[in-house]
Coordinates of C-alpha atoms in Angstrom, one line a residue:
X5 CA 45.5 -115.2 145.4
X6 CA 41.7 -114.8 145.0
X7 CA 40.1 -111.4 145.4
X8 CA 36.9 -110.9 147.2
X9 CA 34.3 -108.3 146.1
X10 CA 33.4 -105.5 148.4
X11 CA 30.0 -105.9 150.1
X12 CA 27.3 -104.1 148.0
X13 CA 29.6 -103.7 145.0
X14 CA 28.0 -104.6 141.6
X15 CA 29.8 -106.8 139.1
X16 CA 31.7 -105.0 136.3
X17 CA 29.4 -106.6 133.7
X18 CA 26.4 -105.0 135.3
X19 CA 28.2 -101.6 135.4
X20 CA 28.9 -101.9 131.7
X21 CA 25.3 -102.7 131.1
X22 CA 24.2 -99.6 133.0
X23 CA 26.5 -97.4 130.9
X24 CA 25.2 -98.9 127.7
X25 CA 21.6 -98.3 128.8
X26 CA 22.3 -94.7 129.6
X27 CA 23.9 -94.2 126.2
X28 CA 20.9 -95.8 124.5
X29 CA 18.5 -93.5 126.5
X30 CA 20.6 -90.4 125.6
X31 CA 20.7 -91.5 122.0
X32 CA 16.9 -92.0 122.0
X33 CA 16.4 -88.4 123.4
X34 CA 18.9 -86.9 120.9
X35 CA 17.7 -88.8 117.9
X36 CA 14.7 -86.5 117.1
X37 CA 16.9 -83.4 117.4
X38 CA 19.6 -85.0 115.2
X39 CA 17.0 -85.9 112.6
X40 CA 15.6 -82.4 112.6
X41 CA 19.2 -81.0 112.4
X42 CA 20.0 -83.2 109.5
X43 CA 16.7 -82.4 107.7
X44 CA 16.7 -78.7 108.3
X45 CA 20.4 -77.8 108.3
X46 CA 22.8 -80.4 107.0
X47 CA 20.7 -81.5 104.0
X48 CA 20.0 -78.0 102.8
X49 CA 23.6 -77.0 103.2
X50 CA 24.7 -80.1 101.2
X51 CA 22.2 -79.6 98.5
X52 CA 23.0 -75.9 98.2
X53 CA 26.7 -76.7 97.8
X54 CA 25.8 -79.4 95.1
X55 CA 23.4 -77.1 93.3
X56 CA 25.9 -74.2 93.2
X57 CA 28.0 -76.3 90.8
X58 CA 25.3 -76.4 88.1
X59 CA 23.8 -73.9 85.7
X60 CA 20.4 -72.2 85.9
X61 CA 18.5 -75.3 84.7
X62 CA 20.5 -77.7 86.8
X63 CA 21.5 -79.9 83.9
X64 CA 24.9 -78.6 82.9
X65 CA 27.8 -78.9 85.4
X66 CA 29.7 -75.5 85.6
X67 CA 32.0 -76.2 88.5
X68 CA 33.2 -72.9 90.0
X69 CA 31.5 -70.9 87.2
X70 CA 28.8 -69.5 89.5
X71 CA 31.4 -68.4 92.0
X72 CA 33.3 -66.6 89.3
X73 CA 30.0 -64.8 88.3
X74 CA 29.7 -63.5 91.9
X75 CA 33.0 -61.7 91.6
X76 CA 32.3 -60.4 88.0
X77 CA 28.7 -59.3 88.4
X78 CA 28.7 -55.5 89.4
X79 CA 25.3 -55.9 91.3
X80 CA 26.6 -58.7 93.4
X81 CA 29.9 -56.9 94.0
X82 CA 27.9 -53.9 95.3
X83 CA 26.0 -56.3 97.6
X84 CA 29.4 -57.6 98.9
X85 CA 30.7 -54.1 99.5
X86 CA 27.5 -53.1 101.3
X87 CA 27.6 -56.2 103.4
X88 CA 31.1 -55.4 104.5
X89 CA 29.9 -51.8 105.4
X90 CA 27.1 -53.4 107.5
X91 CA 29.4 -55.8 109.3
X92 CA 31.9 -53.0 110.2
X93 CA 29.5 -50.2 111.2
X94 CA 26.1 -51.6 112.3
X95 CA 27.2 -53.9 115.1
X96 CA 29.8 -51.4 116.4
X97 CA 27.3 -48.6 116.4
X98 CA 24.6 -50.6 118.1
X99 CA 27.0 -52.0 120.7
X100 CA 28.5 -48.5 121.4
X101 CA 25.0 -47.0 121.8
X102 CA 23.9 -49.8 124.0
X103 CA 27.0 -49.3 126.2
X104 CA 26.3 -45.6 126.6
X105 CA 22.7 -46.2 127.4
X106 CA 23.5 -49.0 129.9
X107 CA 26.0 -46.8 131.7
X108 CA 23.9 -43.6 131.7
X109 CA 20.7 -45.3 132.8
X110 CA 22.4 -46.5 136.0
X111 CA 22.7 -42.9 137.1
X112 CA 19.1 -41.6 136.5
X113 CA 16.1 -42.3 138.7
X114 CA 13.9 -43.2 135.7
X115 CA 16.5 -45.5 134.1
X116 CA 14.1 -48.5 134.1
X117 CA 11.5 -46.6 132.1
X118 CA 14.2 -45.4 129.7
X119 CA 15.4 -49.0 129.2
X120 CA 11.9 -50.1 128.5
X121 CA 11.5 -47.4 125.8
X122 CA 14.9 -48.2 124.2
X123 CA 14.2 -52.0 124.2
X124 CA 10.6 -51.6 122.9
X125 CA 11.7 -51.6 119.1
X126 CA 12.8 -55.2 119.6
X127 CA 9.1 -56.1 119.9
X128 CA 8.5 -54.7 116.4
X129 CA 9.0 -57.0 113.4
X130 CA 11.6 -56.0 110.8
X131 CA 8.8 -55.5 108.3
X132 CA 7.0 -53.0 110.6
X133 CA 10.2 -51.2 111.4
X134 CA 10.9 -50.9 107.6
X135 CA 7.5 -49.4 107.0
X136 CA 8.0 -46.9 109.9
X137 CA 11.4 -45.8 108.6
X138 CA 10.2 -45.6 105.0
X139 CA 7.9 -42.9 106.3
X140 CA 10.5 -41.3 108.5
X141 CA 12.9 -41.0 105.5
X142 CA 10.2 -39.7 103.1
X143 CA 11.7 -36.8 101.1
X144 CA 8.6 -34.7 101.6
X145 CA 9.1 -32.7 104.8
X146 CA 5.3 -32.7 105.3
X147 CA 5.5 -36.5 105.8
X148 CA 9.0 -37.5 106.6
X149 CA 10.1 -36.8 110.2
X150 CA 13.8 -36.7 109.3
X151 CA 13.4 -34.1 106.6
X152 CA 10.9 -32.1 108.7
X153 CA 13.5 -31.7 111.4
X154 CA 16.3 -31.1 108.9
X155 CA 14.4 -28.4 107.0
X156 CA 13.3 -26.8 110.2
X157 CA 16.9 -26.4 111.3
X158 CA 18.0 -25.2 107.9
X159 CA 15.3 -22.6 107.6
X160 CA 16.2 -21.3 111.0
X161 CA 19.5 -20.1 109.6
X162 CA 18.7 -19.6 105.9
X163 CA 15.0 -18.9 105.3
X164 CA 13.7 -19.9 101.8
X165 CA 11.9 -17.4 99.5
X166 CA 8.2 -17.3 99.3
X167 CA 8.3 -16.8 95.5
X168 CA 10.2 -19.8 94.0
X169 CA 7.8 -19.9 91.0
X170 CA 7.7 -16.2 90.2
X171 CA 8.7 -15.2 86.6
X172 CA 8.1 -12.4 84.2
X173 CA 4.8 -12.4 82.2
X174 CA 4.2 -11.5 78.6
X175 CA 5.7 -8.2 77.4
X176 CA 7.2 -7.7 80.9
X177 CA 9.6 -4.9 81.5
X178 CA 11.8 -7.5 83.3
X179 CA 14.2 -10.0 81.7
X180 CA 16.2 -12.9 83.0
X181 CA 19.8 -12.2 84.1
X182 CA 22.7 -14.4 85.1
X183 CA 22.2 -16.7 88.2
X184 CA 18.4 -16.6 88.1
X185 CA 17.9 -12.9 88.8
X186 CA 15.6 -10.6 86.9
X187 CA 16.5 -7.1 85.7
X188 CA 14.7 -4.2 84.0
X189 CA 15.2 -4.0 80.3
X190 CA 16.2 -0.3 80.6
X191 CA 17.3 2.2 83.2
X192 CA 14.8 3.9 85.6
X193 CA 14.4 7.6 86.4
X194 CA 13.8 9.3 89.7
X195 CA 10.3 10.6 90.1
X196 CA 8.8 8.0 87.7
X197 CA 7.2 5.0 89.4
X198 CA 8.5 1.6 88.1
X199 CA 6.2 -1.3 87.5
X200 CA 7.7 -4.8 88.1
X201 CA 5.0 -7.3 87.4
X202 CA 5.4 -11.1 88.0
X203 CA 3.3 -14.1 87.5
X204 CA 3.5 -17.8 88.6
X205 CA 2.9 -17.4 92.4
X206 CA 0.0 -19.5 93.7
X207 CA -2.4 -17.3 95.7
X208 CA -2.2 -19.7 98.6
X209 CA 1.6 -19.5 98.6
X210 CA 1.7 -15.7 99.2
X211 CA 3.2 -14.7 102.6
X212 CA 0.9 -14.1 105.5
X213 CA -0.1 -10.4 105.7
X214 CA 0.0 -9.8 102.0
X215 CA -2.2 -6.9 100.9
X216 CA -3.7 -5.7 97.7
X217 CA -1.0 -4.3 95.4
X218 CA -0.6 -0.5 95.8
X219 CA 0.3 2.1 93.3
X220 CA 3.7 3.7 94.1
X221 CA 3.6 7.4 94.9
X222 CA 5.7 9.9 93.0
X223 CA 8.5 11.1 95.2
X224 CA 10.8 13.7 93.7
X225 CA 14.5 12.7 93.6
X226 CA 13.7 9.0 94.5
X227 CA 12.9 5.9 92.6
X228 CA 9.6 4.3 93.6
X229 CA 7.8 1.3 92.2
X230 CA 5.6 -1.8 92.8
X231 CA 6.3 -5.5 92.6
X232 CA 3.1 -7.4 92.4
X233 CA 1.4 -10.6 91.2
X234 CA 0.0 -9.5 87.8
X235 CA -2.9 -11.9 87.8
X236 CA -6.6 -11.3 88.5
X237 CA -8.7 -14.3 89.7
X238 CA -11.5 -14.9 87.2
X239 CA -9.7 -13.0 84.5
X240 CA -10.4 -9.4 83.3
X241 CA -7.1 -7.9 84.4
X242 CA -4.7 -6.0 82.1
X243 CA -1.1 -7.1 81.7
X244 CA 1.6 -4.9 83.2
X245 CA -1.0 -2.8 85.0
X246 CA -1.8 -2.8 88.7
X247 CA -5.5 -3.8 88.7
X248 CA -7.8 -4.0 91.7
X249 CA -7.6 -7.2 93.8
X250 CA -4.2 -8.1 92.5
X251 CA -1.7 -8.9 95.3
X252 CA 1.5 -7.2 96.2
X253 CA 4.6 -9.3 96.7
X254 CA 5.8 -8.4 100.2
X255 CA 9.4 -8.9 101.3
X256 CA 10.8 -8.8 97.8
X257 CA 14.4 -7.4 97.6
X258 CA 15.0 -4.8 94.9
X259 CA 18.5 -3.6 94.0
X260 CA 19.7 -0.7 91.9
X261 CA 22.7 -1.6 89.8
X262 CA 25.1 0.7 88.0
X263 CA 28.2 -0.5 86.2
X264 CA 27.7 -3.9 87.7
X265 CA 27.7 -2.5 91.3
X266 CA 24.7 -2.3 93.7
X267 CA 24.2 1.3 94.6
X268 CA 21.0 1.0 96.6
X269 CA 18.5 -1.6 97.7
X270 CA 15.1 -1.8 99.3
X271 CA 12.5 -4.4 100.4
X272 CA 8.9 -4.2 99.3
X273 CA 6.2 -3.6 101.8
X274 CA 3.0 -5.6 102.4
X275 CA 1.4 -4.0 99.3
X276 CA 4.5 -4.6 97.1
X277 CA 5.7 -1.0 96.9
X278 CA 9.3 0.1 97.5
X279 CA 11.3 3.4 97.6
X280 CA 15.0 3.7 96.6
X281 CA 17.2 6.8 97.3
X282 CA 18.4 9.2 94.7
X283 CA 21.5 7.0 94.0
X284 CA 19.2 4.7 92.1
X285 CA 18.5 7.3 89.4
X286 CA 19.5 6.1 85.9
X287 CA 20.2 2.6 87.2
X288 CA 18.8 -0.8 86.2
X289 CA 16.7 -2.5 88.9
X290 CA 17.4 -6.1 89.7
X291 CA 15.4 -8.6 91.6
X292 CA 18.2 -10.9 92.9
X293 CA 18.0 -14.7 92.7
X294 CA 17.5 -14.9 96.5
X295 CA 13.9 -13.8 95.9
X296 CA 13.2 -16.9 93.8
X297 CA 15.2 -19.5 95.7
X298 CA 13.2 -22.7 95.9
X299 CA 12.2 -23.9 99.3
X300 CA 14.8 -26.2 100.8
X301 CA 13.5 -29.8 100.4
X302 CA 15.9 -31.5 102.8
X303 CA 18.2 -34.4 102.3
X304 CA 17.5 -37.3 100.0
X305 CA 17.9 -40.0 102.6
X306 CA 16.8 -42.8 100.3
X307 CA 18.9 -41.6 97.4
X308 CA 21.9 -43.7 96.0
X309 CA 24.4 -42.0 98.3
X310 CA 22.7 -42.2 101.7
X311 CA 20.4 -45.2 101.4
X312 CA 22.7 -47.7 103.1
X313 CA 23.6 -45.4 106.1
X314 CA 19.8 -44.7 106.4
X315 CA 18.9 -48.4 106.6
X316 CA 21.8 -49.0 109.1
X317 CA 20.3 -46.2 111.2
X318 CA 17.0 -48.1 111.3
X319 CA 18.8 -51.3 112.3
X320 CA 20.7 -49.5 115.1
X321 CA 17.4 -48.1 116.4
X322 CA 16.0 -51.6 116.7
X323 CA 19.1 -53.4 118.1
X324 CA 20.6 -50.8 120.5
X325 CA 18.0 -51.9 123.1
X326 CA 19.2 -55.5 122.8
X327 CA 22.8 -54.5 123.3
X328 CA 21.8 -52.2 126.2
X329 CA 20.0 -55.0 128.1
X330 CA 22.9 -57.5 127.8
X331 CA 25.5 -54.9 128.7
X332 CA 23.4 -53.7 131.6
X333 CA 23.2 -57.2 133.0
X334 CA 27.0 -57.4 132.7
X335 CA 27.3 -54.0 134.3
X336 CA 25.3 -55.1 137.3
X337 CA 28.0 -57.8 138.0
X338 CA 30.9 -55.3 138.0
X339 CA 32.2 -55.0 141.6
X340 CA 31.3 -51.6 142.9
X341 CA 34.3 -51.6 145.2
X342 CA 36.7 -51.3 142.2
X343 CA 34.8 -48.3 140.9
X344 CA 34.7 -46.6 144.2
X345 CA 38.4 -47.3 144.9
X346 CA 39.3 -45.7 141.6
X347 CA 37.3 -42.6 142.4
X348 CA 38.9 -42.4 145.8
X349 CA 42.3 -42.5 144.2
X350 CA 41.4 -39.5 142.1
X351 CA 40.3 -41.0 138.8
X352 CA 37.7 -39.1 136.8
X353 CA 34.5 -40.6 135.5
X354 CA 35.9 -40.9 132.0
X355 CA 39.0 -42.7 133.3
X356 CA 36.9 -45.0 135.4
X357 CA 34.7 -45.8 132.4
X358 CA 37.7 -46.3 130.0
X359 CA 40.1 -48.1 132.3
X360 CA 37.8 -50.1 134.6
X361 CA 34.2 -50.4 133.3
X362 CA 35.0 -51.2 129.7
X363 CA 37.7 -53.8 130.4
X364 CA 35.5 -55.6 132.9
X365 CA 32.7 -55.6 130.4
X366 CA 34.9 -56.9 127.5
X367 CA 33.4 -60.5 127.6
X368 CA 29.9 -59.1 127.4
X369 CA 30.8 -56.6 124.7
X370 CA 32.3 -59.4 122.6
X371 CA 29.1 -61.5 123.0
X372 CA 27.0 -58.6 121.8
X373 CA 29.3 -57.7 119.0
X374 CA 29.6 -61.3 117.7
X375 CA 25.8 -61.8 117.9
X376 CA 25.1 -58.6 115.9
X377 CA 27.8 -59.5 113.3
X378 CA 26.0 -62.8 112.6
X379 CA 22.7 -61.0 112.6
X380 CA 23.7 -58.4 110.1
X381 CA 25.0 -61.0 107.7
X382 CA 21.5 -62.1 107.1
X383 CA 19.7 -58.7 107.2
X384 CA 17.2 -58.7 104.4
X385 CA 13.8 -57.3 105.2
X386 CA 14.9 -53.9 106.3
X387 CA 16.7 -53.3 103.1
X388 CA 13.9 -54.7 101.0
X389 CA 11.2 -52.5 102.6
X390 CA 13.1 -49.2 103.2
X391 CA 15.1 -48.9 100.0
X392 CA 12.9 -47.8 97.0
X393 CA 13.0 -50.0 93.9
X394 CA 15.1 -47.3 92.0
X395 CA 18.0 -47.5 94.5
X396 CA 17.7 -51.1 95.7
X397 CA 20.8 -52.0 93.7
X398 CA 22.7 -49.3 95.6
X399 CA 21.4 -50.6 99.0
X400 CA 21.8 -54.3 98.0
X401 CA 23.2 -56.8 100.5
X402 CA 24.1 -60.5 100.1
X403 CA 21.0 -61.8 101.8
X404 CA 18.7 -59.6 99.6
X405 CA 20.7 -60.6 96.5
X406 CA 20.2 -64.2 97.4
X407 CA 16.4 -63.7 97.5
X408 CA 16.4 -61.7 94.3
X409 CA 18.5 -64.3 92.4
X410 CA 16.8 -67.4 93.7
X411 CA 13.2 -66.4 93.2
X412 CA 11.1 -64.5 90.6
X413 CA 10.6 -64.8 86.9
X414 CA 14.4 -64.6 86.2
X415 CA 15.5 -66.9 89.0
X416 CA 18.9 -68.6 88.8
X417 CA 19.0 -71.4 91.5
X418 CA 22.6 -72.2 90.7
X419 CA 23.9 -68.6 91.2
X420 CA 21.6 -68.3 94.3
X421 CA 23.0 -71.4 95.8
X422 CA 26.5 -70.1 95.3
X423 CA 25.6 -66.9 97.1
X424 CA 24.1 -68.9 99.9
X425 CA 27.3 -71.0 100.2
X426 CA 29.3 -67.7 100.2
X427 CA 27.2 -66.4 103.1
X428 CA 27.8 -69.6 105.0
X429 CA 31.5 -69.3 104.4
X430 CA 31.5 -65.7 105.7
X431 CA 29.5 -66.6 108.8
X432 CA 31.5 -69.8 109.8
X433 CA 34.6 -67.9 111.0
X434 CA 32.5 -65.7 113.3
X435 CA 30.7 -68.8 114.7
X436 CA 34.0 -70.5 115.3
X437 CA 35.3 -67.5 117.1
X438 CA 32.2 -67.5 119.3
X439 CA 32.5 -71.2 120.1
X440 CA 36.2 -70.7 121.0
X441 CA 35.3 -67.8 123.3
X442 CA 32.5 -69.8 125.0
X443 CA 34.9 -72.8 125.6
X444 CA 37.5 -70.4 127.1
X445 CA 34.9 -68.9 129.4
X446 CA 33.8 -72.4 130.5
X447 CA 37.3 -73.5 131.3
X448 CA 37.9 -70.7 133.7

């Protein structure tokens, strides 16, 4: 029985021709992208894999030799360990901080301005951020903001001495004792003024309010004396004698010691003079080590121990804003009815945050976390700029080691290619996880 085509229907051959044309048009549009993908991604990956199997010159085939060197080289092992630290802590810290900022800025009237300030570091290049934090972490409190704050807090509770460089001069009646203190060579007598000269204190470092050294008065039954800077500007002074224009050392603690026990103590006045009670008679005077404690210089942020956490701090400063913006967008989509219902049922703010807000934001948090994990795998410029050359091995990461190995006068392209392949192998599982998550989201 013959079949009749429906009115207006096109023959099957024509439909197949339309499909073929559409495929050709799609292929024509995709071809430039595929060519670029092959030239910029596939070919470099293939060549890196091939080059990693050869030695430094590229002539001798070494197989897995370069990969064995990765595991045996202590510098590269440090880079591997630091990269693991980065992957574990940096994305988690940035995501957690972004979550806190996103939640809190919803509750303040100036939240938009705060978000702008937090996001602003994203507009700065990694190189510029590295230079900024190299100055922030400078060990000199006069230049480094971090140490200026740290020293200020420390000195609030434990003030440093004004005389860290003070020491006995030539033929001084003082001699060094255990722990950095100074003691008199012999015992002192009541009614006989004691002279305790010191040198080595810069005139500009003397405490504010310092006056010209005074001559201690004779007080019957008491021990008096003077602690002063035994130095006359321009010369002409006599050693171990209080000369005119020489400065007293104000605030110096003086202790009288008998049989290893402190029996009396006093603090020098603005002119360096002091008075001790009768108990100090026939004792030895001691200037304790607290008088000469060096000024607290702060924390060595860029030393071997703290350099990696310091650089991670700079990274979190830059990327917390990125996390905050993405999480804030997800937070705006959270149904407010659920939050209000939980509060009506008696849930506290912490319970609402932990049991409702965070679970509803889980997909967004995973996106942010995975993106940052991929990002920290290739972190290079922050470490290169912030870490000083002396501790760069301690702050080393795989991306930086890849650069150091592949370029320069002692370049080893074979080993550098092996490190590049290792980085790719470490990133691929995270990328597959991300693709799987996106497909799951699309299928809902």
